[in-house]
Short mmCIF file of C-alpha atoms in Angstrom, two decimals:
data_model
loop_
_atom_site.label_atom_id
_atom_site.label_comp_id
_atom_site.label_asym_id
_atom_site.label_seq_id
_atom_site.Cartn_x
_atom_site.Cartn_y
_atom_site.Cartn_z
CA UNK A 209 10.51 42.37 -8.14
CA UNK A 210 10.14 40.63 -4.88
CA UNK A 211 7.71 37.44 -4.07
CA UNK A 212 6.64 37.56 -1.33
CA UNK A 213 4.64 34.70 0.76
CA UNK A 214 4.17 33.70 4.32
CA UNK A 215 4.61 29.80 5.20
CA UNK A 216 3.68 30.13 8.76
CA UNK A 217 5.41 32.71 10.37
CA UNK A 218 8.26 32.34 8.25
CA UNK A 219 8.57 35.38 5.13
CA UNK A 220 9.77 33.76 1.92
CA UNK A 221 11.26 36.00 -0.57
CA UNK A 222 12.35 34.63 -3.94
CA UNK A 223 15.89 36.80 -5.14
CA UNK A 224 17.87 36.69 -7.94
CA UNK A 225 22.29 37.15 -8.34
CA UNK A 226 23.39 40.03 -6.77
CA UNK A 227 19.77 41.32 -5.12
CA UNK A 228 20.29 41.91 -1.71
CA UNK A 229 17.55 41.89 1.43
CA UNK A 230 17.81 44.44 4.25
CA UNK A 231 16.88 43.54 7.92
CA UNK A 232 16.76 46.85 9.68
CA UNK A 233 19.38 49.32 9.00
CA UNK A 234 22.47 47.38 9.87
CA UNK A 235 22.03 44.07 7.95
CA UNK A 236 22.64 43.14 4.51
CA UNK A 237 22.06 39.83 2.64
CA UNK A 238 22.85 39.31 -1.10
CA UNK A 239 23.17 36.67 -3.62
CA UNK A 240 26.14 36.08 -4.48
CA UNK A 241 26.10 33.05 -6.42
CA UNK A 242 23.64 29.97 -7.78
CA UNK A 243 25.17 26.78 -8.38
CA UNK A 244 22.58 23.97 -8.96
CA UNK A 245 20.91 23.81 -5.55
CA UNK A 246 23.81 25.61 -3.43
CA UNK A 247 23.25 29.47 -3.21
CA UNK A 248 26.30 31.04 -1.45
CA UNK A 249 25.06 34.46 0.51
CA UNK A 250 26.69 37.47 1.71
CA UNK A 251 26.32 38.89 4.81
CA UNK A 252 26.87 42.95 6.35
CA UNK A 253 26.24 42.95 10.23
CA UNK A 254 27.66 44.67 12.56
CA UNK A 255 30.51 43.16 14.18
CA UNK A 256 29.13 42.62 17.35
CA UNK A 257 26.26 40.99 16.40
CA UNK A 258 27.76 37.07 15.54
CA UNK A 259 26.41 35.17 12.53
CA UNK A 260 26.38 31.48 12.27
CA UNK A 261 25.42 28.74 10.53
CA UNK A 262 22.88 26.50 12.14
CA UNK A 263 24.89 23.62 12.22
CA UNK A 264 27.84 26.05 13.85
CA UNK A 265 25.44 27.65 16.04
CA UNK A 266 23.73 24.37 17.35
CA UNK A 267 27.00 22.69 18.09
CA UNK A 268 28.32 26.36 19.66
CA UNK A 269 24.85 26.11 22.17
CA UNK A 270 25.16 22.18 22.81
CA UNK A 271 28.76 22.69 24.11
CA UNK A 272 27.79 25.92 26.00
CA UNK A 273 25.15 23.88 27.66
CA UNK A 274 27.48 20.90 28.88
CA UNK A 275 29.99 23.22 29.89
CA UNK A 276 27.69 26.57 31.98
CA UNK A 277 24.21 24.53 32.02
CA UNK A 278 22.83 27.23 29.68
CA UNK A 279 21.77 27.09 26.34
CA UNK A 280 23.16 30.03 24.62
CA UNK A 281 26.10 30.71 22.68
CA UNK A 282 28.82 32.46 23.97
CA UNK A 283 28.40 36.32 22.86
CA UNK A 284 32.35 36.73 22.50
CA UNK A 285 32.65 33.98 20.20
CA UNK A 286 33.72 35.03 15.99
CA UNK A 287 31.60 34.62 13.74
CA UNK A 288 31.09 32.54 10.64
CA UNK A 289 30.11 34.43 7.00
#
């Protein structure tokens, strides 16, 4: 069974070990594993769509910034699961 609730315009979705949540066709997230208050996810996308962590991603858009004067992250960068 899935809570759902909105906070905002943010969905919240409450998921247990090994459930999974679909975005679209061609993303996957599961629960892999719960340990205290870490939760360690999964993640299926297609390759050329990059996946960061916010602290990754941030840093990744501060340096593109400094370096081109824009604000996004590089498309060809890898990315981080």
């Amino acid at each position: 069974m899935i809570a759902l609730a909105t906070e905002g315009t943010m969905l919240t979705l409450t998921r247990k070990v090994g459930q999974k949540i679909r975005i679209g066709d061609e993303i996957e997230i599961v629960v892999r594993e719960i340990r205290g208050r870490q939760v360690r996810l999964g993640i299926s996308a297609p390759a050329e769509l990059p996946v960061y962590r916010e602290e990754l991603y941030l840093q990744i858009a501060k340096e593109a910034a400094e370096s081109e004067g824009g604000g996004d992250p590089p498309k060809d960068q890898g990315s981080d699961e």
